[in-house]
Amino acid sequence: MAELKAIKLKYGNVQDVIAGKNLVVLPDALSDPRLDGLSDAALTDTPSNLSGFALSKSTPTSQQVKSFFAMNAAAQSATDPLTDEIAGNIDLQYYGPVGFGNETHPQQLSVIIDTGSADLWIPVGCGDCVNRQYEANASSTYTDTGNSFNVTYGSGNVGGTLAHDTIGVGSLKIDKQYFGAVTHVSSDFNDDPISGLIGLSFSSIAASGEPTFFENLIMQDKVSAPFFSVYLTRGKANGSTITLGGFDVSKAEGPLTWVPVISKTYWTVQFDGAVVEGKNVTGDLHAAIDTGTTLIYLSQAVASSIYANIPGAGPAANYDSNFFSFPCNSSPTISLLLGGHDFGLDLQDFNLGQEADGSKNCIGGIVGMDDAFMEGFAIIGDEFLKSWYSVYDYSHGARVGFAPNINNAQ
C-alpha cells in the first residue's frame, strides 16, 4: 500500500511523458545505426533471439566470443551483484554497489537499480540521512555545480544540488558523470538499507538533463554492446545481477523475444492485454518495464477485467478498492501480452499472501489504480521480471528482450 501511494508520485507526470511534453533531447549518438551491428554481434549475429546461446548449460563458441569482443579492444562488460530486500514473501527491491570518486579505492555505495527513472543520486552532507554517504571531500575530482536537483521516486523524494565525479561499476568508469548530491531525503529512503539510486531509463526524462551512466558508457565506447541485462532472484537475498554491456548466459534458459520500445522515455513497450484462464482481456497501453517497482499496476478498469476471469476473485476485504483477492487454493494462469507476445506470470509472484490471518483468500499482485491517472498506461515491475531475464537494448530503434530465466526451473 505504501508503494501504491509512492507510484502516484513517481509517475505523477506520466501523461505528459506519454504525450512527449517537456522531454530532454536524447544525444544523436544513442540512435547511431552502428549500434545495431554491435548488438547483433554480441547476440551471436542472431538479432531476433538467443537460441542455442542462452541455454543455461551451454557455452559460447570461440567465434561468438570473438565477435563479442572484436568491436572495440577497450570495450567490455561488467556484472554487478544485486541484493534482494525481502519482506515476508515479497521481494521489495534490488540494489547493488556503485563506486564513486577517481581514487585508487573508490567509495562503494549501495544504490537501487531503477529502469523506471533516469537520474543517479547519492547523499552528500545530508543531515537527515541515516545510511552511508559519499565523502566528497575525499575525491580530488568531485565538482558541485551549485544547480538545484530535486526529484520524486516511487520510494520518496530527494533534493540537493547537481554534481559530477568519476563513477564506476566494476571496471567500467565514467569521468564527469553527473548525479544528484542530495542533502535531503524523505523518510521512505531512511527505511531502506541503501544510500541512493541509479536510474537506467532514457535520459529524456532525467531531472538533471544529463545522460545516464549507461548512456555515457555507450557514447564513450566503453561497453561491448549497447544493452544491459537484469536477472532478479525470487526469495533469495543474494544472486541477482545486472550486466552492463552484455548478458549472463547462465541466467537464461530459453530464447530471447524482442519487444520494440514505443517511447524512449521509460523502457516503454506496447501492452496488448492479458490472457487469464484462457480468456483474453484486451488492452492498448504504454507499459513501463520498471525494475524499481515491486508489483504490476494497471488502471482499475483493466485490473477489474483481469480478476473477473479468475473464479472466486473480487475486491479484497479490509483493503481499499485498488486491491483484489482470489482463493488461495486456486492456481489461476495469467500471462501478459507485450508487443504481440505472450509472457507468463508465475503464481509464486502473483500471490502476495493471505488477505488476513486464517483467510481463505489471497491478495493478487496486479493492482488497480485510478483510471484517469493510469489512462493508457501500465507499470510492469519485479513481480513479472522474476520470471524473465530482461535485456534493455538501445539498438534497432530501442527494444526490450525477455528470455525465460532460471527461476522457472527451480
Tab-separated table of C-alpha atoms in Angstrom:
chain	number	residue	atom	x	y	z
A	1	MET	CA	0.000	0.000	0.000
A	2	ALA	CA	2.963	2.272	0.662
A	3	GLU	CA	4.272	1.577	-2.832
A	4	LEU	CA	0.844	2.327	-4.290
A	5	LYS	CA	0.985	5.822	-2.802
A	6	ALA	CA	4.566	6.292	-3.942
A	7	ILE	CA	3.784	5.207	-7.515
A	8	LYS	CA	1.454	8.189	-7.818
A	9	LEU	CA	4.436	10.424	-7.071
A	10	LYS	CA	6.978	8.652	-9.257
A	11	TYR	CA	4.674	8.651	-12.265
A	12	GLY	CA	2.897	11.895	-11.452
A	13	ASN	CA	3.668	13.400	-14.877
A	14	VAL	CA	3.235	10.201	-16.872
A	15	GLN	CA	0.526	11.640	-19.125
A	16	ASP	CA	2.859	14.470	-20.160
A	17	VAL	CA	5.654	11.969	-20.737
A	18	ILE	CA	3.448	9.804	-22.949
A	19	ALA	CA	2.430	12.932	-24.849
A	20	GLY	CA	6.098	13.869	-25.347
A	21	LYS	CA	5.932	17.077	-23.324
A	22	ASN	CA	8.958	18.671	-21.603
A	23	LEU	CA	11.377	15.918	-22.595
A	24	VAL	CA	15.156	16.251	-22.781
A	25	VAL	CA	16.512	15.690	-26.296
A	26	LEU	CA	18.469	12.444	-26.453
A	27	PRO	CA	22.018	12.619	-27.878
A	28	ASP	CA	22.190	11.591	-31.542
A	29	ALA	CA	24.872	9.042	-30.690
A	30	LEU	CA	22.243	6.902	-28.951
A	31	SER	CA	20.449	6.456	-32.292
A	32	ASP	CA	23.574	5.686	-34.321
A	33	PRO	CA	22.756	2.825	-36.747
A	34	ARG	CA	26.149	1.322	-35.987
A	35	LEU	CA	24.788	0.292	-32.587
A	36	ASP	CA	22.705	-2.312	-34.407
A	37	GLY	CA	25.842	-4.107	-35.534
A	38	LEU	CA	27.358	-4.072	-32.074
A	39	SER	CA	24.215	-5.529	-30.577
A	40	ASP	CA	23.854	-8.182	-33.258
A	41	ALA	CA	27.473	-9.238	-32.902
A	42	ALA	CA	27.104	-9.540	-29.139
A	43	LEU	CA	23.982	-11.641	-29.693
A	44	THR	CA	25.916	-14.055	-31.927
A	45	ASP	CA	24.716	-12.458	-35.148
A	46	THR	CA	21.159	-13.512	-34.360
A	47	PRO	CA	19.167	-10.299	-33.940
A	48	SER	CA	15.847	-11.945	-33.113
A	49	ASN	CA	16.727	-14.336	-30.300
A	50	LEU	CA	19.383	-16.150	-28.320
A	51	SER	CA	18.502	-19.643	-29.493
A	52	GLY	CA	21.382	-22.022	-28.932
A	53	PHE	CA	23.333	-19.447	-26.976
A	54	ALA	CA	21.311	-18.507	-23.931
A	55	LEU	CA	20.807	-22.004	-22.608
A	56	SER	CA	21.922	-22.225	-19.007
A	57	LYS	CA	24.115	-25.253	-19.687
A	58	SER	CA	25.606	-24.016	-22.965
A	59	THR	CA	28.756	-22.007	-23.508
A	60	PRO	CA	29.593	-19.540	-26.290
A	61	THR	CA	31.675	-20.767	-29.198
A	62	SER	CA	35.075	-19.229	-29.861
A	63	GLN	CA	33.598	-17.338	-32.822
A	64	GLN	CA	30.811	-15.966	-30.602
A	65	VAL	CA	33.315	-14.772	-28.028
A	66	LYS	CA	35.481	-13.269	-30.769
A	67	SER	CA	32.536	-11.389	-32.297
A	68	PHE	CA	31.545	-10.103	-28.873
A	69	PHE	CA	34.886	-8.511	-28.091
A	70	ALA	CA	36.279	-7.635	-31.524
A	71	MET	CA	34.360	-4.370	-31.976
A	72	ASN	CA	36.495	-2.286	-29.671
A	73	ALA	CA	39.510	-3.595	-27.807
A	74	ALA	CA	38.816	-1.217	-24.921
A	75	ALA	CA	35.107	-2.037	-24.735
A	76	GLN	CA	33.954	-4.600	-22.222
A	77	SER	CA	31.109	-5.571	-19.932
A	78	ALA	CA	30.706	-5.671	-16.174
A	79	THR	CA	28.379	-7.631	-13.929
A	80	ASP	CA	27.275	-6.057	-10.661
A	81	PRO	CA	25.858	-8.290	-7.891
A	82	LEU	CA	22.492	-7.172	-6.543
A	83	THR	CA	20.901	-7.730	-3.151
A	84	ASP	CA	17.208	-8.558	-2.845
A	85	GLU	CA	15.480	-6.764	0.032
A	86	ILE	CA	12.824	-9.197	1.241
A	87	ALA	CA	9.815	-8.586	3.488
A	88	GLY	CA	7.860	-11.728	4.268
A	89	ASN	CA	7.362	-13.472	0.941
A	90	ILE	CA	7.674	-10.266	-1.101
A	91	ASP	CA	10.842	-9.240	-2.942
A	92	LEU	CA	10.689	-5.490	-2.358
A	93	GLN	CA	13.623	-4.054	-4.309
A	94	TYR	CA	17.074	-4.829	-5.669
A	95	TYR	CA	20.231	-2.824	-5.052
A	96	GLY	CA	23.942	-3.074	-5.748
A	97	PRO	CA	27.301	-1.337	-5.263
A	98	VAL	CA	28.472	1.621	-7.345
A	99	GLY	CA	31.901	3.232	-6.954
A	100	PHE	CA	32.265	7.000	-6.535
A	101	GLY	CA	35.443	9.060	-6.824
A	102	ASN	CA	38.536	8.951	-9.012
A	103	GLU	CA	40.751	7.391	-6.395
A	104	THR	CA	42.625	4.095	-6.098
A	105	HIS	CA	39.868	2.796	-3.877
A	106	PRO	CA	36.593	4.488	-4.853
A	107	GLN	CA	33.871	4.705	-2.243
A	108	GLN	CA	31.303	1.942	-2.717
A	109	LEU	CA	27.698	2.874	-2.015
A	110	SER	CA	24.593	0.718	-2.401
A	111	VAL	CA	22.016	2.056	-4.876
A	112	ILE	CA	18.642	0.839	-6.124
A	113	ILE	CA	18.685	-0.342	-9.749
A	114	ASP	CA	15.787	1.506	-11.391
A	115	THR	CA	14.765	1.239	-15.056
A	116	GLY	CA	11.778	3.471	-14.259
A	117	SER	CA	13.772	6.679	-13.774
A	118	ALA	CA	16.823	8.362	-15.303
A	119	ASP	CA	18.807	10.074	-12.533
A	120	LEU	CA	21.655	8.966	-10.308
A	121	TRP	CA	21.793	10.369	-6.798
A	122	ILE	CA	23.568	9.778	-3.505
A	123	PRO	CA	23.659	11.669	-0.191
A	124	VAL	CA	26.430	14.223	0.291
A	125	GLY	CA	26.421	16.211	3.532
A	126	CYS	CA	22.866	15.084	4.198
A	127	GLY	CA	21.745	15.933	7.716
A	128	ASP	CA	18.677	13.679	7.773
A	129	CYS	CA	20.260	10.634	6.072
A	130	VAL	CA	20.942	7.573	8.205
A	131	ASN	CA	22.692	5.400	5.609
A	132	ARG	CA	26.231	5.702	4.306
A	133	GLN	CA	27.018	8.962	2.492
A	134	TYR	CA	29.558	9.977	-0.111
A	135	GLU	CA	32.540	11.745	1.423
A	136	ALA	CA	33.000	14.182	-1.439
A	137	ASN	CA	35.949	15.966	0.156
A	138	ALA	CA	37.945	12.738	-0.207
A	139	SER	CA	37.696	12.910	-4.028
A	140	SER	CA	40.018	15.231	-5.954
A	141	THR	CA	37.671	15.209	-8.965
A	142	TYR	CA	34.366	15.991	-7.259
A	143	THR	CA	32.632	19.147	-8.515
A	144	ASP	CA	29.391	20.630	-7.207
A	145	THR	CA	27.752	22.724	-9.940
A	146	GLY	CA	25.537	24.577	-7.470
A	147	ASN	CA	22.483	23.906	-9.655
A	148	SER	CA	19.484	22.589	-7.781
A	149	PHE	CA	18.473	18.939	-8.080
A	150	ASN	CA	15.070	17.681	-6.994
A	151	VAL	CA	13.263	14.521	-7.995
A	152	THR	CA	10.439	12.278	-6.799
A	153	TYR	CA	10.674	8.496	-6.963
A	154	GLY	CA	8.413	5.588	-6.150
A	155	SER	CA	10.007	5.398	-2.719
A	156	GLY	CA	10.010	9.112	-1.823
A	157	ASN	CA	11.653	12.380	-2.785
A	158	VAL	CA	15.173	13.789	-2.618
A	159	GLY	CA	16.722	17.210	-3.062
A	160	GLY	CA	20.152	18.835	-3.242
A	161	THR	CA	22.475	20.060	-5.976
A	162	LEU	CA	23.817	18.677	-9.242
A	163	ALA	CA	27.427	17.459	-9.097
A	164	HIS	CA	29.812	15.364	-11.161
A	165	ASP	CA	32.643	12.962	-10.445
A	166	THR	CA	34.081	9.646	-11.615
A	167	ILE	CA	31.516	6.862	-11.277
A	168	GLY	CA	32.217	3.174	-11.767
A	169	VAL	CA	30.611	-0.258	-11.838
A	170	GLY	CA	33.224	-2.980	-11.834
A	171	SER	CA	35.892	-1.990	-14.375
A	172	LEU	CA	33.539	0.382	-16.238
A	173	LYS	CA	34.062	4.029	-15.325
A	174	ILE	CA	32.815	7.404	-16.493
A	175	ASP	CA	34.639	10.619	-15.654
A	176	LYS	CA	32.468	13.656	-15.036
A	177	GLN	CA	29.267	11.678	-14.596
A	178	TYR	CA	26.517	13.986	-13.379
A	179	PHE	CA	24.481	12.974	-10.331
A	180	GLY	CA	22.386	14.485	-7.605
A	181	ALA	CA	24.354	15.276	-4.447
A	182	VAL	CA	21.335	15.222	-2.176
A	183	THR	CA	21.179	16.979	1.167
A	184	HIS	CA	17.619	15.886	1.926
A	185	VAL	CA	15.792	12.573	1.587
A	186	SER	CA	12.273	11.674	2.637
A	187	SER	CA	11.897	9.220	5.496
A	188	ASP	CA	10.993	6.474	2.991
A	189	PHE	CA	14.623	6.170	1.941
A	190	ASN	CA	15.901	6.051	5.503
A	191	ASP	CA	13.786	2.952	5.998
A	192	ASP	CA	15.775	1.151	3.282
A	193	PRO	CA	19.313	-0.303	3.521
A	194	ILE	CA	20.520	1.799	0.592
A	195	SER	CA	22.349	5.082	0.051
A	196	GLY	CA	20.943	6.153	-3.313
A	197	LEU	CA	19.531	5.197	-6.686
A	198	ILE	CA	20.802	4.776	-10.244
A	199	GLY	CA	18.272	5.492	-12.971
A	200	LEU	CA	18.614	3.453	-16.167
A	201	SER	CA	15.710	4.624	-18.292
A	202	PHE	CA	16.219	7.110	-21.133
A	203	SER	CA	17.692	10.486	-20.166
A	204	SER	CA	14.798	12.175	-21.965
A	205	ILE	CA	13.071	12.128	-18.555
A	206	ALA	CA	16.144	12.969	-16.442
A	207	ALA	CA	15.652	15.777	-13.934
A	208	SER	CA	19.366	16.525	-14.302
A	209	GLY	CA	19.017	16.983	-18.067
A	210	GLU	CA	22.183	14.885	-18.455
A	211	PRO	CA	22.857	11.441	-19.995
A	212	THR	CA	22.597	8.446	-17.702
A	213	PHE	CA	25.631	6.438	-16.611
A	214	PHE	CA	24.877	3.673	-19.103
A	215	GLU	CA	24.245	6.114	-21.957
A	216	ASN	CA	27.673	7.614	-21.336
A	217	LEU	CA	29.193	4.128	-21.421
A	218	ILE	CA	27.673	3.651	-24.882
A	219	MET	CA	28.674	7.069	-26.216
A	220	GLN	CA	32.243	6.709	-24.955
A	221	ASP	CA	32.617	3.225	-26.489
A	222	LYS	CA	33.257	1.625	-23.132
A	223	VAL	CA	30.816	-1.273	-23.424
A	224	SER	CA	30.925	-4.103	-25.936
A	225	ALA	CA	27.201	-3.903	-26.619
A	226	PRO	CA	24.621	-1.122	-26.297
A	227	PHE	CA	22.469	-3.057	-23.869
A	228	PHE	CA	22.344	-4.080	-20.232
A	229	SER	CA	20.573	-7.088	-18.782
A	230	VAL	CA	18.964	-7.906	-15.441
A	231	TYR	CA	18.421	-11.137	-13.532
A	232	LEU	CA	16.251	-10.987	-10.400
A	233	THR	CA	16.092	-13.770	-7.839
A	234	ARG	CA	12.955	-14.914	-6.067
A	235	GLY	CA	13.131	-15.045	-2.273
A	236	LYS	CA	16.944	-15.054	-2.175
A	237	ALA	CA	18.899	-12.156	-0.754
A	238	ASN	CA	21.892	-12.881	-2.982
A	239	GLY	CA	22.269	-13.976	-6.584
A	240	SER	CA	20.580	-11.198	-8.574
A	241	THR	CA	22.751	-9.380	-11.125
A	242	ILE	CA	22.879	-6.559	-13.619
A	243	THR	CA	25.285	-6.882	-16.548
A	244	LEU	CA	26.294	-3.692	-18.344
A	245	GLY	CA	27.274	-4.236	-21.972
A	246	GLY	CA	26.359	-7.916	-22.095
A	247	PHE	CA	24.234	-10.725	-20.729
A	248	ASP	CA	24.812	-13.689	-18.461
A	249	VAL	CA	24.093	-16.897	-20.380
A	250	SER	CA	23.865	-18.833	-17.113
A	251	LYS	CA	20.742	-16.945	-16.043
A	252	ALA	CA	18.554	-17.578	-19.117
A	253	GLU	CA	17.309	-20.934	-20.302
A	254	GLY	CA	15.364	-20.188	-23.448
A	255	PRO	CA	15.139	-17.941	-26.496
A	256	LEU	CA	15.131	-14.171	-26.186
A	257	THR	CA	11.999	-12.469	-27.517
A	258	TRP	CA	12.341	-8.828	-28.548
A	259	VAL	CA	9.618	-6.247	-27.898
A	260	PRO	CA	10.042	-2.811	-29.555
A	261	VAL	CA	10.238	0.296	-27.376
A	262	ILE	CA	7.438	2.663	-28.379
A	263	SER	CA	8.549	5.661	-26.310
A	264	LYS	CA	12.178	6.442	-25.465
A	265	THR	CA	11.319	7.755	-22.021
A	266	TYR	CA	10.755	4.842	-19.704
A	267	TRP	CA	11.541	1.437	-21.210
A	268	THR	CA	8.068	1.586	-22.702
A	269	VAL	CA	6.545	-1.289	-24.671
A	270	GLN	CA	3.095	-1.989	-26.058
A	271	PHE	CA	0.737	-3.709	-23.596
A	272	ASP	CA	-1.850	-5.557	-25.658
A	273	GLY	CA	-3.729	-7.069	-22.733
A	274	ALA	CA	-3.637	-10.333	-20.812
A	275	VAL	CA	-4.746	-13.941	-21.061
A	276	VAL	CA	-6.429	-15.104	-17.854
A	277	GLU	CA	-7.571	-18.701	-17.512
A	278	GLY	CA	-7.511	-18.920	-21.291
A	279	LYS	CA	-9.670	-15.830	-21.793
A	280	ASN	CA	-8.417	-12.632	-23.441
A	281	VAL	CA	-8.515	-9.297	-21.653
A	282	THR	CA	-7.950	-6.533	-24.170
A	283	GLY	CA	-5.644	-3.600	-23.607
A	284	ASP	CA	-3.946	-0.938	-25.686
A	285	LEU	CA	-1.499	0.668	-23.289
A	286	HIS	CA	2.032	2.022	-22.934
A	287	ALA	CA	3.772	-0.193	-20.367
A	288	ALA	CA	6.913	0.821	-18.451
A	289	ILE	CA	9.237	-2.079	-17.599
A	290	ASP	CA	10.371	-0.955	-14.158
A	291	THR	CA	12.924	-2.805	-12.009
A	292	GLY	CA	12.381	-0.175	-9.303
A	293	THR	CA	8.728	-1.171	-8.756
A	294	THR	CA	7.654	-4.304	-6.901
A	295	LEU	CA	4.216	-5.118	-8.339
A	296	ILE	CA	2.155	-4.681	-11.524
A	297	TYR	CA	-0.073	-1.593	-11.813
A	298	LEU	CA	-2.930	-1.155	-14.275
A	299	SER	CA	-5.981	1.050	-14.491
A	300	GLN	CA	-8.821	-0.008	-12.232
A	301	ALA	CA	-10.874	-0.964	-15.279
A	302	VAL	CA	-8.218	-3.268	-16.777
A	303	ALA	CA	-7.348	-4.807	-13.391
A	304	SER	CA	-11.033	-5.498	-12.710
A	305	SER	CA	-11.344	-7.225	-16.088
A	306	ILE	CA	-8.405	-9.484	-15.266
A	307	TYR	CA	-9.800	-10.551	-11.877
A	308	ALA	CA	-13.271	-11.016	-13.380
A	309	ASN	CA	-11.837	-14.024	-15.210
A	310	ILE	CA	-10.453	-15.648	-12.046
A	311	PRO	CA	-13.145	-17.768	-10.340
A	312	GLY	CA	-13.843	-16.532	-6.812
A	313	ALA	CA	-11.806	-13.340	-7.193
A	314	GLY	CA	-13.073	-9.918	-6.166
A	315	PRO	CA	-12.269	-6.751	-4.217
A	316	ALA	CA	-10.056	-7.503	-1.217
A	317	ALA	CA	-11.733	-7.165	2.163
A	318	ASN	CA	-10.177	-4.658	4.589
A	319	TYR	CA	-8.188	-3.059	1.762
A	320	ASP	CA	-9.023	-0.120	-0.443
A	321	SER	CA	-10.549	-0.684	-3.864
A	322	ASN	CA	-7.158	-0.903	-5.587
A	323	PHE	CA	-6.545	-4.415	-4.269
A	324	PHE	CA	-8.147	-7.714	-5.258
A	325	SER	CA	-8.123	-11.185	-3.757
A	326	PHE	CA	-8.626	-14.699	-5.103
A	327	PRO	CA	-8.989	-18.143	-3.489
A	328	CYS	CA	-5.668	-19.253	-2.020
A	329	ASN	CA	-6.287	-22.842	-3.097
A	330	SER	CA	-6.647	-21.877	-6.753
A	331	SER	CA	-3.920	-21.678	-9.365
A	332	PRO	CA	-5.013	-19.128	-11.957
A	333	THR	CA	-2.990	-18.920	-15.151
A	334	ILE	CA	-2.126	-15.374	-16.172
A	335	SER	CA	0.079	-14.068	-18.941
A	336	LEU	CA	0.759	-10.566	-20.208
A	337	LEU	CA	0.666	-9.667	-23.889
A	338	LEU	CA	3.562	-7.339	-24.684
A	339	GLY	CA	4.283	-6.260	-28.238
A	340	GLY	CA	2.199	-9.136	-29.582
A	341	HIS	CA	3.995	-11.775	-27.490
A	342	ASP	CA	2.684	-13.850	-24.588
A	343	PHE	CA	4.685	-13.802	-21.327
A	344	GLY	CA	3.573	-15.883	-18.374
A	345	LEU	CA	3.280	-14.593	-14.814
A	346	ASP	CA	4.401	-17.014	-12.095
A	347	LEU	CA	1.801	-17.737	-9.403
A	348	GLN	CA	4.525	-17.540	-6.745
A	349	ASP	CA	4.958	-13.870	-7.600
A	350	PHE	CA	1.298	-13.058	-8.239
A	351	ASN	CA	0.195	-14.459	-4.852
A	352	LEU	CA	1.208	-11.901	-2.206
A	353	GLY	CA	-0.151	-13.924	0.702
A	354	GLN	CA	-3.310	-14.291	2.752
A	355	GLU	CA	-5.769	-11.424	2.915
A	356	ALA	CA	-5.720	-11.826	6.705
A	357	ASP	CA	-4.711	-14.476	9.230
A	358	GLY	CA	-6.848	-17.541	8.658
A	359	SER	CA	-8.369	-16.181	5.456
A	360	LYS	CA	-9.020	-18.491	2.531
A	361	ASN	CA	-8.367	-15.629	0.131
A	362	CYS	CA	-5.019	-14.264	-1.002
A	363	ILE	CA	-4.056	-10.828	-2.325
A	364	GLY	CA	-3.174	-10.642	-6.008
A	365	GLY	CA	-0.109	-8.808	-7.265
A	366	ILE	CA	-1.917	-6.937	-10.037
A	367	VAL	CA	-3.096	-3.652	-8.525
A	368	GLY	CA	-5.695	-1.274	-9.928
A	369	MET	CA	-5.222	2.484	-9.907
A	370	ASP	CA	-7.383	5.460	-10.753
A	371	ASP	CA	-8.494	5.212	-14.384
A	372	ALA	CA	-7.685	8.851	-15.132
A	373	PHE	CA	-4.193	8.618	-13.631
A	374	MET	CA	-3.385	5.353	-15.453
A	375	GLU	CA	-5.141	6.239	-18.702
A	376	GLY	CA	-3.305	4.439	-21.481
A	377	PHE	CA	-0.514	3.320	-19.141
A	378	ALA	CA	0.728	0.293	-17.203
A	379	ILE	CA	3.694	-0.384	-14.911
A	380	ILE	CA	5.317	-3.818	-15.051
A	381	GLY	CA	7.520	-4.403	-12.021
A	382	ASP	CA	9.639	-7.101	-10.413
A	383	GLU	CA	6.666	-9.420	-9.932
A	384	PHE	CA	6.882	-10.059	-13.685
A	385	LEU	CA	10.643	-9.704	-14.108
A	386	LYS	CA	11.465	-12.503	-11.654
A	387	SER	CA	10.339	-14.935	-14.355
A	388	TRP	CA	12.046	-13.211	-17.276
A	389	TYR	CA	15.692	-12.391	-17.847
A	390	SER	CA	15.400	-8.888	-19.334
A	391	VAL	CA	17.675	-7.096	-21.802
A	392	TYR	CA	17.425	-3.320	-22.370
A	393	ASP	CA	18.867	-2.504	-25.783
A	394	TYR	CA	19.461	0.953	-27.323
A	395	SER	CA	19.943	-0.529	-30.801
A	396	HIS	CA	17.369	-1.322	-33.504
A	397	GLY	CA	15.363	1.725	-32.508
A	398	ALA	CA	15.436	0.534	-28.860
A	399	ARG	CA	13.886	-2.685	-27.629
A	400	VAL	CA	13.464	-4.871	-24.566
A	401	GLY	CA	14.225	-8.575	-24.709
A	402	PHE	CA	12.773	-11.269	-22.454
A	403	ALA	CA	14.104	-14.789	-22.009
A	404	PRO	CA	12.789	-17.402	-19.551
A	405	ASN	CA	15.163	-17.275	-16.611
A	406	ILE	CA	16.461	-19.999	-14.359
A	407	ASN	CA	13.908	-19.213	-11.646
A	408	ASN	CA	11.321	-21.020	-13.734
A	409	ALA	CA	13.200	-24.317	-13.456
A	410	GLN	CA	13.644	-24.110	-9.682
